[in-house]
PDB file of C-alpha atoms in Angstrom:
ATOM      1  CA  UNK D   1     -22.256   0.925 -11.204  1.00 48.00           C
ATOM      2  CA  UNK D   2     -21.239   4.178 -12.951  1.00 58.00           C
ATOM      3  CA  UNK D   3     -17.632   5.576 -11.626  1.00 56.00           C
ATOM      4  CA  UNK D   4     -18.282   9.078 -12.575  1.00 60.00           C
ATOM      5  CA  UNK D   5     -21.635   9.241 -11.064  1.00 57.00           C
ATOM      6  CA  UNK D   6     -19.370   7.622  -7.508  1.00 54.00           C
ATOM      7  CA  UNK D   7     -17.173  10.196  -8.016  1.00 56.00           C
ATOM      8  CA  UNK D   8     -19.047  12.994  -8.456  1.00 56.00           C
ATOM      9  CA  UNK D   9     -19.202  15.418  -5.190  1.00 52.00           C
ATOM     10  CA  UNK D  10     -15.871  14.099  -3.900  1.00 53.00           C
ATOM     11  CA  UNK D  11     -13.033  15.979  -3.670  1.00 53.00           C
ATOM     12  CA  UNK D  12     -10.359  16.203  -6.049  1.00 52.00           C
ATOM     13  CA  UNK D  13      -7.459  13.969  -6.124  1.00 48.00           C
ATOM     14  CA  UNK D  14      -4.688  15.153  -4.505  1.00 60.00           C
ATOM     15  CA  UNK D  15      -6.372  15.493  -0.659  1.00 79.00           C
ATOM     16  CA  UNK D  16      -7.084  12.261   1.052  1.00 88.00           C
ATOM     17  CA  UNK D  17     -10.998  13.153   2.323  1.00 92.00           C
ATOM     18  CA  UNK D  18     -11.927  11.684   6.130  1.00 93.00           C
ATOM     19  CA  UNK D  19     -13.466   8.093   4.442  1.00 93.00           C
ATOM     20  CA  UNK D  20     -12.408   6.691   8.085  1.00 92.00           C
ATOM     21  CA  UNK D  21     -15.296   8.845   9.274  1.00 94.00           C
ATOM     22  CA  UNK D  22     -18.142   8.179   6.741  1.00 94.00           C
ATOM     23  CA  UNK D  23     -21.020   6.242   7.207  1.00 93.00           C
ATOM     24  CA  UNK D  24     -22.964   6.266   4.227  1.00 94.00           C
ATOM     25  CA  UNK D  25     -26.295   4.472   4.732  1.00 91.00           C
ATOM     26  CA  UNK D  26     -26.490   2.725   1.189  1.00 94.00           C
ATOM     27  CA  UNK D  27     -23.595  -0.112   0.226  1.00 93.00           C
ATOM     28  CA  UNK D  28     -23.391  -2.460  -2.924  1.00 95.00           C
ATOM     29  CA  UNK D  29     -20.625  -4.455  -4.804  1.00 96.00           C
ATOM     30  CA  UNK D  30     -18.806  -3.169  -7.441  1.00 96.00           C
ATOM     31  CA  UNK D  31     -17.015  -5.204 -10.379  1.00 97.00           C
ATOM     32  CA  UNK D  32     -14.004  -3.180 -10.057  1.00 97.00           C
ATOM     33  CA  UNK D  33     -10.636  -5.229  -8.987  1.00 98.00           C
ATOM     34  CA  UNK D  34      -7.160  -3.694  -8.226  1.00 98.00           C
ATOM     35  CA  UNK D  35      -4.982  -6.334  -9.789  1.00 96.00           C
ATOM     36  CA  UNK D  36      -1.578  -7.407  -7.779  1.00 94.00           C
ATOM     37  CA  UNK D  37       0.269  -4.701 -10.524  1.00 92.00           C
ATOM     38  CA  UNK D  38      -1.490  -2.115  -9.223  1.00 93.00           C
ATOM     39  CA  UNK D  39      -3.927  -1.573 -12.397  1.00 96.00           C
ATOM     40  CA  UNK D  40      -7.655  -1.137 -11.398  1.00 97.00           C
ATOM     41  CA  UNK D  41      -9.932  -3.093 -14.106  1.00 98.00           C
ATOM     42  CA  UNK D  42     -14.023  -2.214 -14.035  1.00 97.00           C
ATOM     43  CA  UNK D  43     -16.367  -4.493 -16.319  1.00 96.00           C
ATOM     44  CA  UNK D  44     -13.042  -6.144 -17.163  1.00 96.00           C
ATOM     45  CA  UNK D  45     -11.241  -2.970 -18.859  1.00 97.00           C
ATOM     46  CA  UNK D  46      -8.649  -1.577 -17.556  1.00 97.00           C
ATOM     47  CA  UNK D  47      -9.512   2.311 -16.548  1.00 96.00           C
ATOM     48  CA  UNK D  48      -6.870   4.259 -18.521  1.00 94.00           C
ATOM     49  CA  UNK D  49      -7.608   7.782 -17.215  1.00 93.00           C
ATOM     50  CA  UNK D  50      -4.936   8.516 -14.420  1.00 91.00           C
ATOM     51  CA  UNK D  51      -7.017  10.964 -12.762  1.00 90.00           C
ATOM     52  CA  UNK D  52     -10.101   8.679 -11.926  1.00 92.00           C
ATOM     53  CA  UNK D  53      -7.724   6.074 -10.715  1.00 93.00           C
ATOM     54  CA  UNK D  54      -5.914   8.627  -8.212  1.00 92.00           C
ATOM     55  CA  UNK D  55      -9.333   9.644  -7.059  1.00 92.00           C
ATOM     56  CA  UNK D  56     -10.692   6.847  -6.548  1.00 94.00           C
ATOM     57  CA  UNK D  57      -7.256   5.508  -4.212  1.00 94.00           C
ATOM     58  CA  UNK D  58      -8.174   8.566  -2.475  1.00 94.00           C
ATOM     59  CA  UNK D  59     -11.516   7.579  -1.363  1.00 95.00           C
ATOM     60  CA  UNK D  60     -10.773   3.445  -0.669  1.00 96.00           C
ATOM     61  CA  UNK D  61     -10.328   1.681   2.756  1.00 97.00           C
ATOM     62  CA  UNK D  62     -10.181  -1.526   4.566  1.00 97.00           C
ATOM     63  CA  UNK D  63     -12.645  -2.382   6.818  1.00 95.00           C
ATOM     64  CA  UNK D  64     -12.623  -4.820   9.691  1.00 94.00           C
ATOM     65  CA  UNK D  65     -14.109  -7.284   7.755  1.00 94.00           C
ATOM     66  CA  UNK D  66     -10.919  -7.496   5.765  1.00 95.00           C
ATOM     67  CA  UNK D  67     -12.577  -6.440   2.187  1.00 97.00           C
ATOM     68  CA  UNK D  68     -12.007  -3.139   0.534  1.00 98.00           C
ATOM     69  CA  UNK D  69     -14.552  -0.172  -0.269  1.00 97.00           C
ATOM     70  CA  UNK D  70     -15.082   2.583  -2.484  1.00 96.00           C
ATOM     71  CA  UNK D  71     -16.886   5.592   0.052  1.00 95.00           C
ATOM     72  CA  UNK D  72     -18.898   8.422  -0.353  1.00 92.00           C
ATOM     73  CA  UNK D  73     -20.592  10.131   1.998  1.00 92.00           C
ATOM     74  CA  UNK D  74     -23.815   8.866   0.278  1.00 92.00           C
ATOM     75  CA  UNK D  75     -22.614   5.096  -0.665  1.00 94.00           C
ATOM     76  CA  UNK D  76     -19.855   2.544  -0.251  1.00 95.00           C
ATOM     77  CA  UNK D  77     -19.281  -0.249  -2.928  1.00 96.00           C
ATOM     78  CA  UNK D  78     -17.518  -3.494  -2.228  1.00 97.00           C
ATOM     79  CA  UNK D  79     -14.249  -3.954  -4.493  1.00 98.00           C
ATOM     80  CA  UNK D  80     -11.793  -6.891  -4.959  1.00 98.00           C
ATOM     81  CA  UNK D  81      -8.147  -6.562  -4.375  1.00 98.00           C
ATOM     82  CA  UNK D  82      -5.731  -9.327  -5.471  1.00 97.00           C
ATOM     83  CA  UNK D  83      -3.132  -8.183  -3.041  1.00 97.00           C
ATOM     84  CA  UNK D  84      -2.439  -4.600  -1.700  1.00 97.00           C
ATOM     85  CA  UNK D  85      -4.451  -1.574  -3.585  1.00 97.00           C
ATOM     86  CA  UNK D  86      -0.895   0.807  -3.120  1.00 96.00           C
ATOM     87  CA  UNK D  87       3.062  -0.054  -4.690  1.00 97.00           C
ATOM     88  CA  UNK D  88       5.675   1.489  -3.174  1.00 97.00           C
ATOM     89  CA  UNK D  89       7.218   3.380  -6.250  1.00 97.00           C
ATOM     90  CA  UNK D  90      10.115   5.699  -4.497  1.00 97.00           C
ATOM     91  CA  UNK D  91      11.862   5.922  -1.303  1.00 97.00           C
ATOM     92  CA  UNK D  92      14.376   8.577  -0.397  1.00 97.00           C
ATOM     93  CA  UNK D  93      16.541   8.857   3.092  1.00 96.00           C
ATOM     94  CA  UNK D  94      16.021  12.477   5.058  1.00 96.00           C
ATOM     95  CA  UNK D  95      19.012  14.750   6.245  1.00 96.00           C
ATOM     96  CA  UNK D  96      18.392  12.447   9.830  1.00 95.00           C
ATOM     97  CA  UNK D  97      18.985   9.040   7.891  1.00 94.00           C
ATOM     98  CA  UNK D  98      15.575   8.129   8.202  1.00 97.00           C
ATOM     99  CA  UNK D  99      13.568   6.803   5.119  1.00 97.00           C
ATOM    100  CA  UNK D 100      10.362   8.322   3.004  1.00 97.00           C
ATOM    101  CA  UNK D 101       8.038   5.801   1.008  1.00 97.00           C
ATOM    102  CA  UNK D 102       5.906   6.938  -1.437  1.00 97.00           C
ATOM    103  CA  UNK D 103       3.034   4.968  -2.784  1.00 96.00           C
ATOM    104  CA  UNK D 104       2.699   5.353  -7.261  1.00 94.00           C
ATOM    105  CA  UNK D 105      -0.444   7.844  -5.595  1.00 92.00           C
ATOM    106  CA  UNK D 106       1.406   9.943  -3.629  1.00 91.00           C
ATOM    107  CA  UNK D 107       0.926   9.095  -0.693  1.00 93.00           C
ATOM    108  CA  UNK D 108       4.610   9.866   1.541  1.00 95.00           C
ATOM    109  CA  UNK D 109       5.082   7.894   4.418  1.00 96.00           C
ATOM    110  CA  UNK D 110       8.075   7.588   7.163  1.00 96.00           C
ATOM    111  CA  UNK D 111       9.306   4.053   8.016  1.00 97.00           C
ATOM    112  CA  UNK D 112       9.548   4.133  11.685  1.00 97.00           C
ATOM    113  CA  UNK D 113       7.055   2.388  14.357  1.00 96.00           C
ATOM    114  CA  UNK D 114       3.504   3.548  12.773  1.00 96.00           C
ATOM    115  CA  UNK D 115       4.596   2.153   9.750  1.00 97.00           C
ATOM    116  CA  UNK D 116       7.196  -0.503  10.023  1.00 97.00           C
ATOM    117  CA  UNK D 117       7.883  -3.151   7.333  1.00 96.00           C
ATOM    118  CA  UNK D 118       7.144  -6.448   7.326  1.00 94.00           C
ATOM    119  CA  UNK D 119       7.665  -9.581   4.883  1.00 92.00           C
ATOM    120  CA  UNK D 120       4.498 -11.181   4.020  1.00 93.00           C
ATOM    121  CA  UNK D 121       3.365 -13.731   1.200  1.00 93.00           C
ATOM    122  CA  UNK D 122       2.039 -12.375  -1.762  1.00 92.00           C
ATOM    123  CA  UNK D 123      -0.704 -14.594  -3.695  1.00 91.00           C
ATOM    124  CA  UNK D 124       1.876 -15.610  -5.662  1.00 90.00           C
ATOM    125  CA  UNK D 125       3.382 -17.193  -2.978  1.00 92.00           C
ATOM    126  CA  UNK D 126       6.506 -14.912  -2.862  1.00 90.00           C
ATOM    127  CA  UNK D 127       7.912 -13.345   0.810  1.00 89.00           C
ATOM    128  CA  UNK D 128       7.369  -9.472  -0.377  1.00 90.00           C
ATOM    129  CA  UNK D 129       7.974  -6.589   2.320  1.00 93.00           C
ATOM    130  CA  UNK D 130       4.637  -4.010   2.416  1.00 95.00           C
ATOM    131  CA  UNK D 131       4.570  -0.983   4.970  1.00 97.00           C
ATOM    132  CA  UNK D 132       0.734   0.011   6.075  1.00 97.00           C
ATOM    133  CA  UNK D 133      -0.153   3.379   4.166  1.00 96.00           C
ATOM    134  CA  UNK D 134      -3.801   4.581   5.671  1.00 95.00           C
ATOM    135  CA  UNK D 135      -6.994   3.205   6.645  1.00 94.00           C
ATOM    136  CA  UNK D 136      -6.324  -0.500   7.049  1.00 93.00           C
ATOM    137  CA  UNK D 137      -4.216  -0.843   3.810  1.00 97.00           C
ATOM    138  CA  UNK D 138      -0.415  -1.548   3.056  1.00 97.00           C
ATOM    139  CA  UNK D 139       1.522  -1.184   0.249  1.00 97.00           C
ATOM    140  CA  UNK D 140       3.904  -3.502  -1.322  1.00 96.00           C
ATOM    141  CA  UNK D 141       7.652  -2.408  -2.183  1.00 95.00           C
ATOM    142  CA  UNK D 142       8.183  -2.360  -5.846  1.00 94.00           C
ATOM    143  CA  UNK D 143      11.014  -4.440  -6.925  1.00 92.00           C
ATOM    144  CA  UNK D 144      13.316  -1.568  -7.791  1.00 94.00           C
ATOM    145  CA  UNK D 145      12.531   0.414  -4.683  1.00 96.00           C
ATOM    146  CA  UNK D 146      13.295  -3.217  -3.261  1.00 94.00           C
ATOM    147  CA  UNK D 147      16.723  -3.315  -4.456  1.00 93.00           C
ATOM    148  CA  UNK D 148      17.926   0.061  -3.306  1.00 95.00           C
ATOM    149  CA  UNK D 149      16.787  -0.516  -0.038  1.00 95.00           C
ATOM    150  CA  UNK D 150      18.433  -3.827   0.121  1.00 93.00           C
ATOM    151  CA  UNK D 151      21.568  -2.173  -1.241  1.00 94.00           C
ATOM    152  CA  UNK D 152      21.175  -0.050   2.863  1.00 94.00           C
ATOM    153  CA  UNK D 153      20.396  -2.787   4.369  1.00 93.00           C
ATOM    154  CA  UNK D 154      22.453  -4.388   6.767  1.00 93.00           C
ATOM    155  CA  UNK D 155      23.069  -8.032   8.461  1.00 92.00           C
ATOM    156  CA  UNK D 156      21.437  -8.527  11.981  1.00 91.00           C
ATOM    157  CA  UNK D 157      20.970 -12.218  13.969  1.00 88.00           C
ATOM    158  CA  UNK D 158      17.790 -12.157  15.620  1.00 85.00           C
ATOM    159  CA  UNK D 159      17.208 -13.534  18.831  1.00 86.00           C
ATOM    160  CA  UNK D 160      16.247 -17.400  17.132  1.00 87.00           C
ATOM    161  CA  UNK D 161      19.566 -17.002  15.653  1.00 86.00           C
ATOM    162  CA  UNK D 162      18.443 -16.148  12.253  1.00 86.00           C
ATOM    163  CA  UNK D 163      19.751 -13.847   9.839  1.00 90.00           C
ATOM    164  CA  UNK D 164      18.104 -11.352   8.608  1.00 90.00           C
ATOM    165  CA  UNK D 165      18.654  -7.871   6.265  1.00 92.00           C
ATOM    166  CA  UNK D 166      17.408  -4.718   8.170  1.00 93.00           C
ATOM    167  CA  UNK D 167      16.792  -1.492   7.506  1.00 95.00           C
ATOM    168  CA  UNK D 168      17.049   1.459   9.734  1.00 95.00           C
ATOM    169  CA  UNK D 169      14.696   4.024   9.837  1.00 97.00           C
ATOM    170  CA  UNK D 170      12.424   5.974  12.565  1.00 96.00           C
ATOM    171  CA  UNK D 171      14.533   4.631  15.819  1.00 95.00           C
ATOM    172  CA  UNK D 172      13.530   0.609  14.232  1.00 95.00           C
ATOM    173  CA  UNK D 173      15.104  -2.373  12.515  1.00 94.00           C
ATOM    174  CA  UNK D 174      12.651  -3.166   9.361  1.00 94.00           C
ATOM    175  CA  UNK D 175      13.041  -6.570   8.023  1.00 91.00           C
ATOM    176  CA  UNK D 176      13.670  -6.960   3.768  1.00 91.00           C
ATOM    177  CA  UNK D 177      13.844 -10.927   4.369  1.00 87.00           C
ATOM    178  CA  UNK D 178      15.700 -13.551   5.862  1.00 84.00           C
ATOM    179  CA  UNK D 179      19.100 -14.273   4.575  1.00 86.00           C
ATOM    180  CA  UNK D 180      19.930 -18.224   3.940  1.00 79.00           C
ATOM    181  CA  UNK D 181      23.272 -17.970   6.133  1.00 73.00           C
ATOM    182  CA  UNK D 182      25.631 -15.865   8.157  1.00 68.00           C
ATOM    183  CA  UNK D 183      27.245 -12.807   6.327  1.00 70.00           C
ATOM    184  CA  UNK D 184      30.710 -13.487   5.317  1.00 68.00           C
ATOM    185  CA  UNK D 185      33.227 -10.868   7.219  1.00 60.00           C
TER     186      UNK D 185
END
């Protein structure tokens, strides 16, 4: 499958087209796989031009089959993702204390209930926080956005009477993890 002929007649990067409304009537499979890093490898090379990657991120979803696609109006080709297709590469708290993700595409989202946090397992068997981004998919928290949000994070028992660090943002409590035992005083 030729990228550039996929992307031609989309948009450019930058505006996330309606792919959640598309129903192209031809679909394949695609050797293209978005490692757990975040780098996107077709044919087994790594695609080194920035600007096809963001476009492409702009034009993926998940569907309810649970597998990721490349859409066009025209087409939509099958890819593999090893974990999450987005990495959490900033966060920033607002003027009202609430706090801004933003994916290493730019995507900016708010933590609050429509995307709240939560720890999940990545392949490599590791409890990682992601926060859902758009059309089906999440992104995982890079480590050093990790870190400075654990450094806000506060102590709170749930009600099984386990410890766990929060985070506060959009009227919620977002879980970073569990802690091993009670905070010291």
């Amino acid at each position: 499958m030729n990228l550039e002929a996929m992307a031609a007649g989309i948009e450019p990067a930058g505006k996330i087209p309606p792919v959640d409304r598309w129903t192209p009537s031809r679909s394949g499979e695609m050797d293209l796989v978005i490692t757990a890093d975040g780098r996107w490898v077709h044919e087994g090379r790594v695609i080194e031009r920035a600007a096809l990657v963001r476009l492409l991120a702009s034009v993926l979803r998940r569907e309810d089959d649970g597998d990721y696609y490349l859409v066009s109006p025209q087409e939509k080709q099958r890819i593999r993702v090893e974990d999450h297709p987005f990495i959490i590469v900033d966060a920033e708290r607002d003027a009202d204390g609430d706090w801004w993700l933003t994916t290493q595409y730019g995507d900016r989202i708010t933590l609050d209930a429509e995307h709240p946090l939560s720890v999940t397992e990545t392949p490599g068997g590791e409890a990682v926080p992601e926060v859902p981004v758009r059309f089906g998919m999440a992104a995982r928290l890079g480590r050093n956005v990790f870190y400075r949000l654990v450094e806000e994070a506060e102590p709170l028992e749930d009600d099984q009477g386990r410890w766990r660090l929060v985070l506060a943002s959009g009227g919620i409590k977002h879980p970073l993890g569990d802690l091993d035992e009670a905070p010291c005083d």
